[in-house]
Short mmCIF file of C-alpha atoms and ligand atoms in Angstrom, two decimals:
data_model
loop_
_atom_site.label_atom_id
_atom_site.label_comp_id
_atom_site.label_asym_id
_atom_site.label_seq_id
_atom_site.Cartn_x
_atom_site.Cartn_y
_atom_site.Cartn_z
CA UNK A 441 -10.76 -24.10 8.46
CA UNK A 442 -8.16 -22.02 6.64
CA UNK A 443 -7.19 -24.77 4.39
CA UNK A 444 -10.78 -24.56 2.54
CA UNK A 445 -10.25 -20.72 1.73
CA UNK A 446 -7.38 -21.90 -0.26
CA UNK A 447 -7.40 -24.74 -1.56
CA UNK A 448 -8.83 -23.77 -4.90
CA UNK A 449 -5.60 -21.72 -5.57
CA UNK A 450 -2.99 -23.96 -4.59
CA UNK A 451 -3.08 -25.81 -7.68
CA UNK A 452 -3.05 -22.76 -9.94
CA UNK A 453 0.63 -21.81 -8.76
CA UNK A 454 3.78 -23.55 -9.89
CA UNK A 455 4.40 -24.54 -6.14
CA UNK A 456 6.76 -27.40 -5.76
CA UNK A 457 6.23 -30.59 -4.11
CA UNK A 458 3.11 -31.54 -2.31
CA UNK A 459 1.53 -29.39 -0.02
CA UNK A 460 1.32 -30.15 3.67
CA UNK A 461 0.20 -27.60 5.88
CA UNK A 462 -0.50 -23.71 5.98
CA UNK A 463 -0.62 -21.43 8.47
CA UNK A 464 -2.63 -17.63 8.87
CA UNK A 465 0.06 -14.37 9.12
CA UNK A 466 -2.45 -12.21 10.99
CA UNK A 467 -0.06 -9.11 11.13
CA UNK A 468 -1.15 -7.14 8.04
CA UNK A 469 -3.77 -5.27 8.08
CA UNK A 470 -5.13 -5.27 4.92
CA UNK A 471 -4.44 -8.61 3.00
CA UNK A 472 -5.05 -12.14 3.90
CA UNK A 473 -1.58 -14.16 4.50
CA UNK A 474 -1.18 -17.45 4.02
CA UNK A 475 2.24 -19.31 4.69
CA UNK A 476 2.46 -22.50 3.01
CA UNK A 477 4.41 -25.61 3.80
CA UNK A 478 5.19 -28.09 0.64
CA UNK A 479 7.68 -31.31 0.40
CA UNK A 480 9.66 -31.75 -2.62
CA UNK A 481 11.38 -35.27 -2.31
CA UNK A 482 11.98 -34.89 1.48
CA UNK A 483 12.86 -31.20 0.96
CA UNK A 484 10.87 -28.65 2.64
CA UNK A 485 9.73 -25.81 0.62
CA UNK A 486 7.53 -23.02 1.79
CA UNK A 487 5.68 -20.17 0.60
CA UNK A 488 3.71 -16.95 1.08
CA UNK A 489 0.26 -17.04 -0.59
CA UNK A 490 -1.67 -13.65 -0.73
CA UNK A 491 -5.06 -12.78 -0.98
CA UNK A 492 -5.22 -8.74 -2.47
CA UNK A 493 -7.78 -6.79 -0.49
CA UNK A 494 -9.62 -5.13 -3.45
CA UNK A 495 -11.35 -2.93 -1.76
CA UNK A 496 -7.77 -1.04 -0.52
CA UNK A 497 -6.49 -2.09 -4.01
CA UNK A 498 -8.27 -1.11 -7.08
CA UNK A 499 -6.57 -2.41 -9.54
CA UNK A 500 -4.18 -5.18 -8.11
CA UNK A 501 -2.44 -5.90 -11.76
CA UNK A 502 -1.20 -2.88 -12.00
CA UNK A 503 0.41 -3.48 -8.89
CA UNK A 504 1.87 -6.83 -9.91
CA UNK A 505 3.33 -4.85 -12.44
CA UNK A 506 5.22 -2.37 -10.27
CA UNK A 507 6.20 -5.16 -7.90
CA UNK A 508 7.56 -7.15 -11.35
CA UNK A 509 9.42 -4.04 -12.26
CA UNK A 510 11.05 -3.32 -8.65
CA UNK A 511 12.03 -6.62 -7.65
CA UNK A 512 13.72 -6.68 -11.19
CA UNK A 513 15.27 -3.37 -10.93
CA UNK A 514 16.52 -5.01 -6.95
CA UNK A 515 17.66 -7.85 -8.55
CA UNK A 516 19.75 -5.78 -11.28
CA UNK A 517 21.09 -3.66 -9.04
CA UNK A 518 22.47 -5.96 -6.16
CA UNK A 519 24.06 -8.08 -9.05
CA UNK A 520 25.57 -4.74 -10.07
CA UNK A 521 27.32 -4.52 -7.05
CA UNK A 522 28.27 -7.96 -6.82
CA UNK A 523 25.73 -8.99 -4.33
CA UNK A 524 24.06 -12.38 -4.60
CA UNK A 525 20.35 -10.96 -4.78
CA UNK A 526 18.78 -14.81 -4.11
CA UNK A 527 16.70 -14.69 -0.80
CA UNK A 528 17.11 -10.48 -0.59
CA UNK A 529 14.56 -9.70 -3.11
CA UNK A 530 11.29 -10.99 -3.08
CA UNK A 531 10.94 -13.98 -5.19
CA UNK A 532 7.63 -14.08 -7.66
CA UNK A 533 5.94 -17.52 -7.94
CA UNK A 534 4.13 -17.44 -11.20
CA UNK A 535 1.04 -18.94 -12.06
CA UNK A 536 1.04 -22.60 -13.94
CA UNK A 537 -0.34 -19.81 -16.75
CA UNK A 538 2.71 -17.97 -16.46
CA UNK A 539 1.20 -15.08 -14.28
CA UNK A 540 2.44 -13.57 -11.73
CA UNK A 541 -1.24 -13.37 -10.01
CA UNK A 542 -4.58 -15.57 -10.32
CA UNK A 543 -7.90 -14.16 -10.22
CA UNK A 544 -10.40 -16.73 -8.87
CA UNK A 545 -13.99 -16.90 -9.80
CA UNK A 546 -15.08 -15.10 -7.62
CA UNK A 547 -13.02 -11.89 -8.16
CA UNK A 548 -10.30 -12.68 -5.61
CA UNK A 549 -6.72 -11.62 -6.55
CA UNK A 550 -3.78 -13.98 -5.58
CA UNK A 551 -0.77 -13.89 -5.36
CA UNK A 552 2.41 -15.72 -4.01
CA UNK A 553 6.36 -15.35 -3.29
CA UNK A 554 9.04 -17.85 -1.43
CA UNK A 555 8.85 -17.47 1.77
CA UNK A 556 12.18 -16.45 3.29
CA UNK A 557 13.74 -19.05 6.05
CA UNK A 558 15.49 -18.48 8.62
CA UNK A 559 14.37 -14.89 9.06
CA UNK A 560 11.70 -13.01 10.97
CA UNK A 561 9.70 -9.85 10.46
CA UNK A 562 9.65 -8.29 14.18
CA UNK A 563 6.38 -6.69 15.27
CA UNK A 564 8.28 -4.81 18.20
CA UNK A 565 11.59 -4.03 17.48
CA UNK A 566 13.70 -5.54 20.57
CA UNK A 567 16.93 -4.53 21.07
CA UNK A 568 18.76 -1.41 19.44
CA UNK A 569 21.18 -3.65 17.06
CA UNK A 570 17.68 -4.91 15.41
CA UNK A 571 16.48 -1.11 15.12
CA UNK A 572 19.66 0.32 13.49
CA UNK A 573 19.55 -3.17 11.52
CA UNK A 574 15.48 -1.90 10.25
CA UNK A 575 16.90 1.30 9.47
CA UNK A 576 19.58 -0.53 7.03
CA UNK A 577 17.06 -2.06 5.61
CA UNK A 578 15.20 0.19 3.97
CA UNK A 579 17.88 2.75 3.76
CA UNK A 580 19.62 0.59 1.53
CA UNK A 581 16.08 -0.44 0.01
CA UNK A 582 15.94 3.37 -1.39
CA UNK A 583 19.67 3.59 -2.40
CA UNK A 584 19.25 0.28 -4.64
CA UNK A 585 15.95 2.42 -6.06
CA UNK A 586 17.27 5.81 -6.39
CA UNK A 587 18.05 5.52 -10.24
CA UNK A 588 14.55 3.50 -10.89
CA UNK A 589 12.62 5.47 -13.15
CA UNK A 590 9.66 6.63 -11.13
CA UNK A 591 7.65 7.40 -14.32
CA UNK A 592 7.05 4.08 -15.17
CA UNK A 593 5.39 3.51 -11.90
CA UNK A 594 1.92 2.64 -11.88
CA UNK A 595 0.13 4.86 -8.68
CA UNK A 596 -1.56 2.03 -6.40
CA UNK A 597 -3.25 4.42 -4.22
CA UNK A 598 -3.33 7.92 -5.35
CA UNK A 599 -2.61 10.74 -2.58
CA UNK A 600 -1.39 7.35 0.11
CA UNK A 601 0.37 10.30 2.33
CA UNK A 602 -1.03 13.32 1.09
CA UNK A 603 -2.38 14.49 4.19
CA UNK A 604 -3.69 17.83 2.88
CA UNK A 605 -6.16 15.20 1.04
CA UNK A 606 -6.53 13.09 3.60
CA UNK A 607 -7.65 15.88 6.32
CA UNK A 608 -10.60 16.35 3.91
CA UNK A 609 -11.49 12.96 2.86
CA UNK A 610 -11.72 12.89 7.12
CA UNK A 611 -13.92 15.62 6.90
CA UNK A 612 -16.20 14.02 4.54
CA UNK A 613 -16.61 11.00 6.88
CA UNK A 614 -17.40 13.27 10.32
CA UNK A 615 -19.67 15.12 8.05
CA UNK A 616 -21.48 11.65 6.61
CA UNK A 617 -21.05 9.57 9.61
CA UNK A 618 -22.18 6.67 7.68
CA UNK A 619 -22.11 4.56 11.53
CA UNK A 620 -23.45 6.98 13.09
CA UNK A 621 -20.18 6.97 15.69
CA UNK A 622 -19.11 10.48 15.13
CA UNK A 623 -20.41 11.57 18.66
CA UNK A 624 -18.75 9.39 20.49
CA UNK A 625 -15.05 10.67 19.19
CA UNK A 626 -15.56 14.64 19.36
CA UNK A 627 -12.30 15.45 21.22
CA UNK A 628 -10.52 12.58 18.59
CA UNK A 629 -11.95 15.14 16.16
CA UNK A 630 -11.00 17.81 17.50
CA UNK A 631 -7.38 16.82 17.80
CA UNK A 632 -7.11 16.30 14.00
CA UNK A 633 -8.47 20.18 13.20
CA UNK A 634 -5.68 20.89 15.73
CA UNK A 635 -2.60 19.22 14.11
CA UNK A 636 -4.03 20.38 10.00
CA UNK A 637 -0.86 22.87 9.71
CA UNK A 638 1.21 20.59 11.09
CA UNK A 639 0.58 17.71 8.89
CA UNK A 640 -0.12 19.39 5.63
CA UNK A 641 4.17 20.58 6.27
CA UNK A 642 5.33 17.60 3.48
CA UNK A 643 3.31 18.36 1.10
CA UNK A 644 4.07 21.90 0.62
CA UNK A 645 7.63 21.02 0.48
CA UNK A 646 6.94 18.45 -2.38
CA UNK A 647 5.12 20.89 -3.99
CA UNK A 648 7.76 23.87 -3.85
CA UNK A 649 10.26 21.65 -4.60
CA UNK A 650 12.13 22.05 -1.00
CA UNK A 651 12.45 18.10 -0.94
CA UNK A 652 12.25 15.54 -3.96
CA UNK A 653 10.23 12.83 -4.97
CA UNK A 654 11.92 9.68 -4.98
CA UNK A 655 10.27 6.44 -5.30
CA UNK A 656 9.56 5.00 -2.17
CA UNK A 657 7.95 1.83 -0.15
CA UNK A 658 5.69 3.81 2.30
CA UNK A 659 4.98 1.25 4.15
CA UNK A 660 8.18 0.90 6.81
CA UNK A 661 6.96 -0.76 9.52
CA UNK A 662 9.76 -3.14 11.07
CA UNK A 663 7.11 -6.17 10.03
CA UNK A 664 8.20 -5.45 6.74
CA UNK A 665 12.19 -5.61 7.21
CA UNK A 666 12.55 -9.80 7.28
CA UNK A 667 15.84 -10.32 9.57
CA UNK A 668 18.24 -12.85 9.69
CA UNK A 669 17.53 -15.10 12.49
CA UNK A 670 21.32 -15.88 12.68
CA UNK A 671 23.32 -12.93 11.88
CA UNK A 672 20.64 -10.53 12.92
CA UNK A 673 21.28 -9.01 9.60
CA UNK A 674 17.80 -7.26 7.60
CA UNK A 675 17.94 -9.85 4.38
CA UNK A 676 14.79 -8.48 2.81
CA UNK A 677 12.35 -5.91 2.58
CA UNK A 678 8.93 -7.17 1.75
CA UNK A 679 5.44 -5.79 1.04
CA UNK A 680 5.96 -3.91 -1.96
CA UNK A 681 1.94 -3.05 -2.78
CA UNK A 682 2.75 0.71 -2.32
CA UNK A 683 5.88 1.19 -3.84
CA UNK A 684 5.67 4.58 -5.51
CA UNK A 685 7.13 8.34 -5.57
CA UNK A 686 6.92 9.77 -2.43
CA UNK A 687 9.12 11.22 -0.15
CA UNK A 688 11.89 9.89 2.08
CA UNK A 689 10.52 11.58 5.15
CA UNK A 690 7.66 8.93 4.77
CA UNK A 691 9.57 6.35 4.96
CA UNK A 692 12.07 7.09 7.21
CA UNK A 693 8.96 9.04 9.83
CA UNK A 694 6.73 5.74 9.22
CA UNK A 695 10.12 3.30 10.44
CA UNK A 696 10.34 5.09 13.54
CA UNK A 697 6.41 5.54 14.48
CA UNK A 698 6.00 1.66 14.52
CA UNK A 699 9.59 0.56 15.59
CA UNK A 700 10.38 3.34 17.83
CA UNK A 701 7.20 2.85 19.74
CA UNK A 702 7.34 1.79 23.11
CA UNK A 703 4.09 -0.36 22.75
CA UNK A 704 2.29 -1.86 19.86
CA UNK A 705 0.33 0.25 17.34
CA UNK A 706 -3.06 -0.78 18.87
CA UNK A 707 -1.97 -0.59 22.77
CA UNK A 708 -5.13 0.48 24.48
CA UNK A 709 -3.03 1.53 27.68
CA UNK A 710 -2.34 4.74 26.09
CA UNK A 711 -0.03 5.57 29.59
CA UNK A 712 2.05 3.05 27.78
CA UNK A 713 2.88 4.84 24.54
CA UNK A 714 6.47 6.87 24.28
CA UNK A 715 8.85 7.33 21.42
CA UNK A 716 11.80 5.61 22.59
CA UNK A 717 14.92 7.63 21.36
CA UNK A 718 17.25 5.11 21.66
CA UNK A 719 15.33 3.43 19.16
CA UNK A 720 15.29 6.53 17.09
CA UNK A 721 18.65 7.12 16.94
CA UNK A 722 19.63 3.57 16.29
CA UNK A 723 17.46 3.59 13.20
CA UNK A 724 18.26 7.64 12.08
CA UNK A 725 22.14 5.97 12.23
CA UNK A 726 21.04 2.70 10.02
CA UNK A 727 19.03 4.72 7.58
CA UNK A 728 21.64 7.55 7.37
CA UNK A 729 24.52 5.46 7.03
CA UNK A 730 22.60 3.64 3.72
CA UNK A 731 21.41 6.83 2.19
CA UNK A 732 24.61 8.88 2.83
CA UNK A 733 25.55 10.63 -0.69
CA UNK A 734 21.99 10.70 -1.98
CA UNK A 735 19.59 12.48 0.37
CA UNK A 736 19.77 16.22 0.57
CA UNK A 737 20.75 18.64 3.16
CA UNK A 738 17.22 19.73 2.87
CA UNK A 739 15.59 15.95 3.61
CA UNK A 740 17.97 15.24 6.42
CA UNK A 741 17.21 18.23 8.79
CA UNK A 742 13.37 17.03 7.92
CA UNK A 743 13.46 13.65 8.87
CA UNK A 744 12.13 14.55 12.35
CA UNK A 745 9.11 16.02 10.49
CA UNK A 746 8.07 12.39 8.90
CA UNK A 747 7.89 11.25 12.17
CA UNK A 748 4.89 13.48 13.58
CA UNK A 749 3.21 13.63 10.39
CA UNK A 750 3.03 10.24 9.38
CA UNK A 751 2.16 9.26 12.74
CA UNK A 752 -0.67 12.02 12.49
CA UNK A 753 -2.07 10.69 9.15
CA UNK A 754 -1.44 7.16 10.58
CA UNK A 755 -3.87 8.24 13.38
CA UNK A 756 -6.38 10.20 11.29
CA UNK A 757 -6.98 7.16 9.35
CA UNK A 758 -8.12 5.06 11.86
CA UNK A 759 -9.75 7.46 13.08
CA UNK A 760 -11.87 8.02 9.08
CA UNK A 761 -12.05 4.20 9.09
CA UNK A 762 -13.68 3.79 12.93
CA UNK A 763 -15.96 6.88 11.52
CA UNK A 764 -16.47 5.00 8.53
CA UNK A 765 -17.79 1.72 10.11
CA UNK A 766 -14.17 -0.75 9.39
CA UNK A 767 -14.21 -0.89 5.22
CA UNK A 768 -10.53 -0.29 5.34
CA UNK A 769 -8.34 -1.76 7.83
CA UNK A 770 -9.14 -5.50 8.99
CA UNK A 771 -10.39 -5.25 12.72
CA UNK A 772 -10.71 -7.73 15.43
CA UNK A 773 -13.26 -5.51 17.05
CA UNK A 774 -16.00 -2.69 16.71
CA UNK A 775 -13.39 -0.67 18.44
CA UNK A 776 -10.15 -1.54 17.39
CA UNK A 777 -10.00 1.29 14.57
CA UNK A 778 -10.64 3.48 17.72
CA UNK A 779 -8.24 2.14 20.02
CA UNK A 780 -5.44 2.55 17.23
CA UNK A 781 -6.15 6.19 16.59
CA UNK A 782 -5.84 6.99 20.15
CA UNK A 783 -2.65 5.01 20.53
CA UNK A 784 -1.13 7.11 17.82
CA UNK A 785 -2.67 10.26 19.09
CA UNK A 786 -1.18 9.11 22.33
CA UNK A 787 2.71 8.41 20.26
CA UNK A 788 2.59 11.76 18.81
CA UNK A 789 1.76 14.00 21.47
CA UNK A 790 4.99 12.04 22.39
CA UNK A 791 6.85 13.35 19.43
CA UNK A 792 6.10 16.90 19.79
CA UNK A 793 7.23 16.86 23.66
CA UNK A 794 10.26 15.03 22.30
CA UNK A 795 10.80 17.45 19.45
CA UNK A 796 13.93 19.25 20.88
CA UNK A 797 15.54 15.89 21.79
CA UNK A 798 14.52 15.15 18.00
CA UNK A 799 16.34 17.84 16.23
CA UNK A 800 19.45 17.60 18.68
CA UNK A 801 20.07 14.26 17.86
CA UNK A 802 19.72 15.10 14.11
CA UNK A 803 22.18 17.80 14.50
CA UNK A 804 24.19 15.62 16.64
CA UNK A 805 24.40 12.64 13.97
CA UNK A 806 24.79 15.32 10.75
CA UNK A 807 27.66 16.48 12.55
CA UNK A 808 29.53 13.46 12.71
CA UNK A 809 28.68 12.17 9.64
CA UNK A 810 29.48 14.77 6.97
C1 GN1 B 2175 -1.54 -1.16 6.47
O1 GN1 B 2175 -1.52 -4.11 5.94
P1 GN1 B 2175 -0.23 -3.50 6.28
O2 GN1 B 2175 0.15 -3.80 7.67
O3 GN1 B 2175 0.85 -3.83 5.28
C2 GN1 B 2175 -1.57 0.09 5.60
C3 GN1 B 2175 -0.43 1.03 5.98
C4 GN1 B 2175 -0.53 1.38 7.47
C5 GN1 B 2175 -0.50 0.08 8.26
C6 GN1 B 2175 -0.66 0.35 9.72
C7 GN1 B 2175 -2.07 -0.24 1.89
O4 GN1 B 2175 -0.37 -1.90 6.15
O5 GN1 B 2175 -0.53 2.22 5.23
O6 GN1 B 2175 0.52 2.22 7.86
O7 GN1 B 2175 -1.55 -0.80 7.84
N1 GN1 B 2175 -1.43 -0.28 4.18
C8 GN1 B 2175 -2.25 0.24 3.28
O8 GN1 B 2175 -0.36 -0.78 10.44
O9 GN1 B 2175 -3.12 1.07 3.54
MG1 MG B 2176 1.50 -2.92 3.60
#
């Protein structure tokens, strides 16, 4: 029963009311999700209770303290522009200790934020007023972090999209094969030894300086946009565990791969997998129009670029993890690590037959915009 894996915690938060009821959020696939009902004198109150997966997350204070220090600097920022921030930036629940986390006896690191009404986080992006919408959303989630000092940002997961480093960590696994599966995916491998120009592209441009570091949320899948169920409007971008410097071409390339997608990230039908460019263009307009003014020439003519090689690392990664026997990513199957990386393998061989319709509609859009 769900209710006995957290019942222990409830009572360490400074939830109000009385509890009534909670409910799994099986979409992430890394940390547990609880969403909690409570009644406070007939008023319904309701929460998001989070169990950190410490094997992803090594040191899951630190990250409380980033996400402390962002959703401040969100808060400060949208006030600065006279915007009411209340319900647009997640909302900390501390701990009756005055936390903003709980470690339980056994180890387990919790967490918990208001849970935002009247909103949903779409797993498939339907209609291309919600795309352009995502791509608002964490467009303007950059601009209101673009004078955040990046320093003081505590590095969750070193190397998260540095995909020179991650083509040899994937080495490491096909050369230990710890579950013995590395026969069975020799053409996956392949594929990867393939694409290693391709992907390390980002990198070198970080590291000669063609494109900046800016502090990013590298993790833009629309799930993580929560929209307005009435004015359709993105209200908050959530899932701030790997808020760090990166680059915008993550974010914007990691947007598109999930909500451009014309099936879900673990379709096994890989005949079913396309990169919609409606969908693509409806975000590129979203995320341009928010990030206008602050993104260089050099970043914008890239963008394309984030798409293939985030949705390469994307698919290299569940391709280590399958290779690696699951520790990583939570899977509903022996396969389902498998089936991913072959639906993004499927998505990007997409992106590179689509890479002339890519970079016209960049030019296109640049055009009219500046
Ligand atoms: C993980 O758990 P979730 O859905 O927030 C992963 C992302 C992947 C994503 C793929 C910390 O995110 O990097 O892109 O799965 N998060 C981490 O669905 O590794
Ligand atoms: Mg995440």
């Amino acid at each position: 029963m769900i209710y006995n894996r957290i019942k222990n915690v409830l009572n360490k938060f400074c939830f109000r009311g009385e509890y009534m009821d909670v409910q799994e959020l099986s979409s992430g696939n890394v940390n547990q999700t609880y969403h909690l009902f409570y009644n406070d004198c007939g008023k319904s109150c309701q929460y998001v209770l989070q169990r950190i997966n410490g094997y992803v997350f090594k040191e899951p204070e630190n990250v409380m303290r980033n996400i402390v220090q962002v959703t401040e600097h969100l808060r400060t920022s949208m006030e600065m522009q006279g915007l009411c921030a209340d319900g647009h930036v997640l909302d900390i629940i501390k701990t009756v200790e005055g936390k903003p986390y709980y470690v339980d006896q056994y180890g387990g690191f919790w967490r918990a934020y208001v849970y935002i009404e009247n909103a949903i986080a779409p797993d498939m992006v339907t209609s291309l007023d919600m795309m352009r919408e995502v791509g608002r959303g964490f467009g303007n989630f950059q601009r209101l972090l673009v004078d955040f000092p990046a320093k003081d940002l505590y590095v969750p997961i070193p190397n998260f999209h540095n995909t020179t480093k991650r083509f040899y960590t994937f080495v490491r696994a096909v050369d230990e094969d710890k579950a013995g599966r590395v026969k069975k995916v020799e053409d996956e491998i392949e594929f990867f030894f393939e694409h290693r120009r391709m992907m390390n592209q980002i990198v070198q441009l970080l590291d000669n300086g063609t494109l900046p570091l800016r502090v990013t949320h590298n993790d833009t899948k629309s799930n993580n946009v929560m929209m307005d169920i009435t004015s359709g409007k993105a209200v908050c971008v959530i899932d701030l565990d790997t808020v760090m410097p990166g680059s915008s071409l993550y974010d914007y390339g990691d947007a598109v791969r999930f909500g451009a997608s014309t099936a879900a990230e673990d379709e096994p039908d890989t005949t079913r997998i396309a990169l919609d460019m409606d969908k693509t263009r409806a975000f590129t307009e979203g995320f341009v129009e928010e990030t206008n003014g602050f993104l260089t020439q050099a970043e914008l003519r890239r963008l394309p670029l984030g798409i293939k090689v985030i949705t390469c690392e994307l698919a290299m990664r569940f391709l280590t993890d399958y290779i690696d026997g699951d520790l990583y990513f939570r899977v509903k199957s022996p396969q389902h690590n498998l089936i991913r990386a072959r639906a993004q393998m499927a998505l990007l061989r997409d992106i590179e037959k689509k890479q002339d319709q890519l970079e016209d509609m960049m030019d296109d859009l640049l055009r009219r915009k500046f």
